[in-house]
Amino acid sequence: MAKILLVDDAEDILFLLEQSFKHSGHAVLSTTDPRRVLPMSRTGRFDAIVLDVMMPEISGWTLLEKLRAQAETRETPVVLLTALSSVEDRVRGLRSGADDYLTKPFEPAELMARIEGLIQRRASTAAALQGQLEEHPVQEVLQQLEQGRKTGRLELTSSSHSARVCLREGRIVLAEHGSLEGEEALLEMLALESGRFRFHPGARHVDDAGLALTVSPLLIRAAWIDDELRKRQHLLPSATTPMALVATTPKVPEDLPRLPIARLIAAFAEADGSRLEDLVTRCRVASNRVYLAVAWLLEEGTIQPLAPSTGTSPHALPIAAAAAPAEDSSAGDPSAADPSAAGSSAEDDGWGPLFPTSGALKIEDRLEDLDIALREFLQAALNRGVPLDAVKLEVLCERSAWLPSMEVLASIPKAFLSMPPLSIGRPFRCTLEHPAGDLAISWAPMPEHGQPTQDSLPAPDAAGLVLWLGSEWSGDKLDRVGSQLVANAPAAAAAILTTDSSLLGSCSPALSQDPRWRIPLNPPMTFDQLLLELAQADPLTMDDLDA
């Protein structure tokens, strides 16, 4: 049973809410006078507050600010009720500290479900302010703190290291793990499987290093590294096996994350016979990034384990020759080629911001762009006869294009997107919930052979479909797959996207001139750009074209 405070100047609505909550077993206090809210909230501890926005004398906006300013209700879940339904009003409510927003008219059962969900999540978060990492993984703790917009310091203690993360309103402003800092420290923390954690709330516990990181991009990056490393795990020697350079460094493929190749080569130049455990210490980047870089160098034959009996490799090059980069070797390590490049330097060959485009945009601009693009897409779908009660967008994505596609999805403001836990290369579904309309999104990997299976074909009533490629295809193959996709979803606007512009040469004239397909020269950087591309496609049948 929860204790709920209901505030609405409309007596009929207030009576309906009272009966609904009492019937579900909750204790209820209610008032039609907004002037009584603050005194009532100070004298009684409430599990949640339902607050009308449009009230005389004191508006719900003003009350919400005052509730968030006082200690008794700073963390209490608040749901706003209003007849205002614009994006601006919704954003204003969420920015002011509301936990949810419901427009009138509404179903009491829906309000009940939202309130109970908020109370349950708050209780779960409060219980997880300290505990064991075996029971609450680091990623789960960080996600809860981010969703609760917490300010304070998270301390992690394992058998070998201590770590700390400072957050301000849910955004990470500092991270330290041993000698690692920033994103490298966070990637290292995500690999912790045992230890303890404790969160100290309040701004007085926060040291600010100037970061402004969110959790979801880090989880995508960590999953990508683990996935690529898993495929090469068998190549790694033991932590104490010495290794030596035996060839020049080849170009790093574009489908791999940026790797600390330059630092590894420098480490081998300092001491031939470097061991894996030494490289992790000397490179000062997250362990898994070092492991993946070493595994790739072993896979390419650039380094080899030394013979245990002699401590030498029969194929070892002189260090100076091995360390000299190949003609195109800097392409895989932008920091080595261009120390002035944004987000990198000769001393920092890290990845830089994962989502530079979405991160640089103000939230107001992102919301406005998304609102415009979604309305354009929905209007185009309606013109094609797609019912707007269940609009679907389906994306088929090659494995090598998975990370760029996730960057586009991550540009959607969190307030509008319900996401499941992500796993690289595995299908998932999510929903974009927006005042302009909802969009059911499906993301699925392309089969290894490139031919869609029955399970990966788009739904017949899909309003949009995307084929996202990262490798070169023949024109015949692209024509065949494209025709199969649009034949299964005749009303869908379609787009071919690619991380490699040379792939565009594979498109045959027939496919390039088919108005059902958009084939942009550059892939979209944000989700609203993707929607606008699809809104411009014209899924006519070929019979229509012939006529």
PDB file of N, CA and C in Angstrom, residues 88-142:
ATOM      1  N   GLU A  88       6.558  21.279 -26.108  1.00  0.00           N
ATOM      2  CA  GLU A  88       7.172  22.258 -25.217  1.00  0.00           C
ATOM      3  C   GLU A  88       6.687  22.094 -23.782  1.00  0.00           C
ATOM      4  N   ASP A  89       5.378  21.854 -23.616  1.00  0.00           N
ATOM      5  CA  ASP A  89       4.843  21.679 -22.267  1.00  0.00           C
ATOM      6  C   ASP A  89       5.364  20.406 -21.621  1.00  0.00           C
ATOM      7  N   ARG A  90       5.449  19.338 -22.421  1.00  0.00           N
ATOM      8  CA  ARG A  90       5.966  18.073 -21.884  1.00  0.00           C
ATOM      9  C   ARG A  90       7.421  18.230 -21.448  1.00  0.00           C
ATOM     10  N   VAL A  91       8.221  18.882 -22.294  1.00  0.00           N
ATOM     11  CA  VAL A  91       9.633  19.092 -21.961  1.00  0.00           C
ATOM     12  C   VAL A  91       9.765  19.973 -20.730  1.00  0.00           C
ATOM     13  N   ARG A  92       8.927  21.006 -20.642  1.00  0.00           N
ATOM     14  CA  ARG A  92       8.971  21.885 -19.469  1.00  0.00           C
ATOM     15  C   ARG A  92       8.706  21.104 -18.197  1.00  0.00           C
ATOM     16  N   GLY A  93       7.719  20.207 -18.236  1.00  0.00           N
ATOM     17  CA  GLY A  93       7.415  19.404 -17.064  1.00  0.00           C
ATOM     18  C   GLY A  93       8.556  18.496 -16.667  1.00  0.00           C
ATOM     19  N   LEU A  94       9.170  17.822 -17.658  1.00  0.00           N
ATOM     20  CA  LEU A  94      10.260  16.906 -17.353  1.00  0.00           C
ATOM     21  C   LEU A  94      11.478  17.659 -16.845  1.00  0.00           C
ATOM     22  N   ARG A  95      11.739  18.835 -17.430  1.00  0.00           N
ATOM     23  CA  ARG A  95      12.879  19.634 -16.976  1.00  0.00           C
ATOM     24  C   ARG A  95      12.672  20.184 -15.574  1.00  0.00           C
ATOM     25  N   SER A  96      11.426  20.455 -15.229  1.00  0.00           N
ATOM     26  CA  SER A  96      11.140  21.004 -13.903  1.00  0.00           C
ATOM     27  C   SER A  96      11.241  19.942 -12.818  1.00  0.00           C
ATOM     28  N   GLY A  97      11.380  18.696 -13.206  1.00  0.00           N
ATOM     29  CA  GLY A  97      11.549  17.643 -12.226  1.00  0.00           C
ATOM     30  C   GLY A  97      10.425  16.654 -12.137  1.00  0.00           C
ATOM     31  N   ALA A  98       9.448  16.729 -13.056  1.00  0.00           N
ATOM     32  CA  ALA A  98       8.367  15.742 -13.048  1.00  0.00           C
ATOM     33  C   ALA A  98       8.910  14.381 -13.471  1.00  0.00           C
ATOM     34  N   ASP A  99       8.362  13.321 -12.894  1.00  0.00           N
ATOM     35  CA  ASP A  99       8.772  11.970 -13.251  1.00  0.00           C
ATOM     36  C   ASP A  99       7.954  11.417 -14.411  1.00  0.00           C
ATOM     37  N   ASP A 100       6.758  11.956 -14.612  1.00  0.00           N
ATOM     38  CA  ASP A 100       5.922  11.511 -15.728  1.00  0.00           C
ATOM     39  C   ASP A 100       4.914  12.614 -16.027  1.00  0.00           C
ATOM     40  N   TYR A 101       4.209  12.456 -17.148  1.00  0.00           N
ATOM     41  CA  TYR A 101       3.361  13.513 -17.683  1.00  0.00           C
ATOM     42  C   TYR A 101       2.193  12.841 -18.378  1.00  0.00           C
ATOM     43  N   LEU A 102       0.972  13.175 -17.987  1.00  0.00           N
ATOM     44  CA  LEU A 102      -0.213  12.548 -18.563  1.00  0.00           C
ATOM     45  C   LEU A 102      -1.181  13.644 -18.997  1.00  0.00           C
ATOM     46  N   THR A 103      -1.639  13.571 -20.258  1.00  0.00           N
ATOM     47  CA  THR A 103      -2.549  14.590 -20.778  1.00  0.00           C
ATOM     48  C   THR A 103      -4.004  14.156 -20.591  1.00  0.00           C
ATOM     49  N   LYS A 104      -4.848  15.132 -20.344  1.00  0.00           N
ATOM     50  CA  LYS A 104      -6.281  14.882 -20.189  1.00  0.00           C
ATOM     51  C   LYS A 104      -6.937  14.865 -21.567  1.00  0.00           C
ATOM     52  N   PRO A 105      -7.967  14.037 -21.777  1.00  0.00           N
ATOM     53  CA  PRO A 105      -8.498  13.027 -20.845  1.00  0.00           C
ATOM     54  C   PRO A 105      -7.571  11.814 -20.751  1.00  0.00           C
ATOM     55  N   PHE A 106      -7.661  11.089 -19.648  1.00  0.00           N
ATOM     56  CA  PHE A 106      -6.813   9.921 -19.436  1.00  0.00           C
ATOM     57  C   PHE A 106      -7.617   8.847 -18.716  1.00  0.00           C
ATOM     58  N   GLU A 107      -7.092   7.646 -18.749  1.00  0.00           N
ATOM     59  CA  GLU A 107      -7.716   6.535 -18.049  1.00  0.00           C
ATOM     60  C   GLU A 107      -7.112   6.419 -16.649  1.00  0.00           C
ATOM     61  N   PRO A 108      -7.911   6.385 -15.586  1.00  0.00           N
ATOM     62  CA  PRO A 108      -7.369   6.231 -14.238  1.00  0.00           C
ATOM     63  C   PRO A 108      -6.463   5.004 -14.088  1.00  0.00           C
ATOM     64  N   ALA A 109      -6.790   3.922 -14.822  1.00  0.00           N
ATOM     65  CA  ALA A 109      -5.967   2.709 -14.731  1.00  0.00           C
ATOM     66  C   ALA A 109      -4.555   2.970 -15.241  1.00  0.00           C
ATOM     67  N   GLU A 110      -4.429   3.802 -16.273  1.00  0.00           N
ATOM     68  CA  GLU A 110      -3.099   4.114 -16.791  1.00  0.00           C
ATOM     69  C   GLU A 110      -2.307   4.942 -15.774  1.00  0.00           C
ATOM     70  N   LEU A 111      -2.973   5.926 -15.179  1.00  0.00           N
ATOM     71  CA  LEU A 111      -2.316   6.724 -14.150  1.00  0.00           C
ATOM     72  C   LEU A 111      -1.876   5.838 -12.992  1.00  0.00           C
ATOM     73  N   MET A 112      -2.734   4.913 -12.589  1.00  0.00           N
ATOM     74  CA  MET A 112      -2.410   3.996 -11.503  1.00  0.00           C
ATOM     75  C   MET A 112      -1.152   3.184 -11.833  1.00  0.00           C
ATOM     76  N   ALA A 113      -1.094   2.665 -13.062  1.00  0.00           N
ATOM     77  CA  ALA A 113       0.051   1.843 -13.459  1.00  0.00           C
ATOM     78  C   ALA A 113       1.336   2.663 -13.449  1.00  0.00           C
ATOM     79  N   ARG A 114       1.249   3.903 -13.906  1.00  0.00           N
ATOM     80  CA  ARG A 114       2.446   4.744 -13.940  1.00  0.00           C
ATOM     81  C   ARG A 114       2.927   5.086 -12.535  1.00  0.00           C
ATOM     82  N   ILE A 115       1.987   5.419 -11.657  1.00  0.00           N
ATOM     83  CA  ILE A 115       2.351   5.749 -10.277  1.00  0.00           C
ATOM     84  C   ILE A 115       2.991   4.542  -9.588  1.00  0.00           C
ATOM     85  N   GLU A 116       2.372   3.381  -9.721  1.00  0.00           N
ATOM     86  CA  GLU A 116       2.911   2.186  -9.059  1.00  0.00           C
ATOM     87  C   GLU A 116       4.280   1.828  -9.612  1.00  0.00           C
ATOM     88  N   GLY A 117       4.482   2.015 -10.936  1.00  0.00           N
ATOM     89  CA  GLY A 117       5.797   1.751 -11.520  1.00  0.00           C
ATOM     90  C   GLY A 117       6.862   2.695 -10.986  1.00  0.00           C
ATOM     91  N   LEU A 118       6.523   3.980 -10.836  1.00  0.00           N
ATOM     92  CA  LEU A 118       7.468   4.955 -10.295  1.00  0.00           C
ATOM     93  C   LEU A 118       7.837   4.633  -8.848  1.00  0.00           C
ATOM     94  N   ILE A 119       6.841   4.264  -8.060  1.00  0.00           N
ATOM     95  CA  ILE A 119       7.106   3.928  -6.659  1.00  0.00           C
ATOM     96  C   ILE A 119       8.007   2.704  -6.560  1.00  0.00           C
ATOM     97  N   GLN A 120       7.742   1.706  -7.392  1.00  0.00           N
ATOM     98  CA  GLN A 120       8.551   0.484  -7.364  1.00  0.00           C
ATOM     99  C   GLN A 120       9.992   0.767  -7.775  1.00  0.00           C
ATOM    100  N   ARG A 121      10.177   1.587  -8.832  1.00  0.00           N
ATOM    101  CA  ARG A 121      11.535   1.897  -9.279  1.00  0.00           C
ATOM    102  C   ARG A 121      12.286   2.709  -8.237  1.00  0.00           C
ATOM    103  N   ARG A 122      11.569   3.623  -7.575  1.00  0.00           N
ATOM    104  CA  ARG A 122      12.233   4.426  -6.537  1.00  0.00           C
ATOM    105  C   ARG A 122      12.682   3.543  -5.378  1.00  0.00           C
ATOM    106  N   ALA A 123      11.836   2.594  -4.983  1.00  0.00           N
ATOM    107  CA  ALA A 123      12.203   1.687  -3.897  1.00  0.00           C
ATOM    108  C   ALA A 123      13.402   0.830  -4.287  1.00  0.00           C
ATOM    109  N   SER A 124      13.424   0.386  -5.536  1.00  0.00           N
ATOM    110  CA  SER A 124      14.534  -0.432  -6.013  1.00  0.00           C
ATOM    111  C   SER A 124      15.832   0.361  -6.032  1.00  0.00           C
ATOM    112  N   THR A 125      15.747   1.632  -6.473  1.00  0.00           N
ATOM    113  CA  THR A 125      16.933   2.476  -6.520  1.00  0.00           C
ATOM    114  C   THR A 125      17.449   2.758  -5.115  1.00  0.00           C
ATOM    115  N   ALA A 126      16.529   3.039  -4.193  1.00  0.00           N
ATOM    116  CA  ALA A 126      16.946   3.321  -2.823  1.00  0.00           C
ATOM    117  C   ALA A 126      17.633   2.124  -2.201  1.00  0.00           C
ATOM    118  N   ALA A 127      17.126   0.916  -2.506  1.00  0.00           N
ATOM    119  CA  ALA A 127      17.725  -0.295  -1.949  1.00  0.00           C
ATOM    120  C   ALA A 127      19.098  -0.558  -2.547  1.00  0.00           C
ATOM    121  N   ALA A 128      19.334  -0.037  -3.753  1.00  0.00           N
ATOM    122  CA  ALA A 128      20.593  -0.313  -4.436  1.00  0.00           C
ATOM    123  C   ALA A 128      21.627   0.768  -4.195  1.00  0.00           C
ATOM    124  N   LEU A 129      21.443   1.667  -3.216  1.00  0.00           N
ATOM    125  CA  LEU A 129      22.421   2.706  -2.946  1.00  0.00           C
ATOM    126  C   LEU A 129      23.699   2.130  -2.380  1.00  0.00           C
ATOM    127  N   GLN A 130      23.656   0.917  -1.882  1.00  0.00           N
ATOM    128  CA  GLN A 130      24.866   0.211  -1.503  1.00  0.00           C
ATOM    129  C   GLN A 130      24.598  -1.283  -1.588  1.00  0.00           C
ATOM    130  N   GLY A 131      25.630  -2.034  -1.858  1.00  0.00           N
ATOM    131  CA  GLY A 131      25.440  -3.473  -1.981  1.00  0.00           C
ATOM    132  C   GLY A 131      26.597  -4.150  -2.677  1.00  0.00           C
ATOM    133  N   GLN A 132      26.354  -5.387  -3.128  1.00  0.00           N
ATOM    134  CA  GLN A 132      27.364  -6.207  -3.769  1.00  0.00           C
ATOM    135  C   GLN A 132      27.210  -6.126  -5.286  1.00  0.00           C
ATOM    136  N   LEU A 133      28.347  -6.037  -5.989  1.00  0.00           N
ATOM    137  CA  LEU A 133      28.316  -6.006  -7.447  1.00  0.00           C
ATOM    138  C   LEU A 133      27.860  -7.336  -8.030  1.00  0.00           C
ATOM    139  N   GLU A 134      28.007  -8.425  -7.274  1.00  0.00           N
ATOM    140  CA  GLU A 134      27.522  -9.713  -7.754  1.00  0.00           C
ATOM    141  C   GLU A 134      26.000  -9.694  -7.919  1.00  0.00           C
ATOM    142  N   GLU A 135      25.323  -8.914  -7.091  1.00  0.00           N
ATOM    143  CA  GLU A 135      23.865  -8.840  -7.148  1.00  0.00           C
ATOM    144  C   GLU A 135      23.386  -7.665  -7.996  1.00  0.00           C
ATOM    145  N   HIS A 136      24.139  -6.577  -8.019  1.00  0.00           N
ATOM    146  CA  HIS A 136      23.779  -5.385  -8.794  1.00  0.00           C
ATOM    147  C   HIS A 136      24.988  -4.991  -9.642  1.00  0.00           C
ATOM    148  N   PRO A 137      25.054  -5.426 -10.910  1.00  0.00           N
ATOM    149  CA  PRO A 137      26.190  -5.091 -11.768  1.00  0.00           C
ATOM    150  C   PRO A 137      26.380  -3.582 -11.915  1.00  0.00           C
ATOM    151  N   VAL A 138      27.598  -3.185 -12.272  1.00  0.00           N
ATOM    152  CA  VAL A 138      27.921  -1.760 -12.386  1.00  0.00           C
ATOM    153  C   VAL A 138      26.985  -1.065 -13.367  1.00  0.00           C
ATOM    154  N   GLN A 139      26.712  -1.702 -14.507  1.00  0.00           N
ATOM    155  CA  GLN A 139      25.870  -1.039 -15.499  1.00  0.00           C
ATOM    156  C   GLN A 139      24.464  -0.798 -14.957  1.00  0.00           C
ATOM    157  N   GLU A 140      23.953  -1.722 -14.141  1.00  0.00           N
ATOM    158  CA  GLU A 140      22.615  -1.553 -13.562  1.00  0.00           C
ATOM    159  C   GLU A 140      22.600  -0.398 -12.582  1.00  0.00           C
ATOM    160  N   VAL A 141      23.646  -0.281 -11.761  1.00  0.00           N
ATOM    161  CA  VAL A 141      23.722   0.803 -10.780  1.00  0.00           C
ATOM    162  C   VAL A 141      23.810   2.155 -11.492  1.00  0.00           C
ATOM    163  N   LEU A 142      24.667   2.245 -12.518  1.00  0.00           N
ATOM    164  CA  LEU A 142      24.817   3.507 -13.248  1.00  0.00           C
ATOM    165  C   LEU A 142      23.519   3.899 -13.951  1.00  0.00           C
TER     166      LEU A 142
END
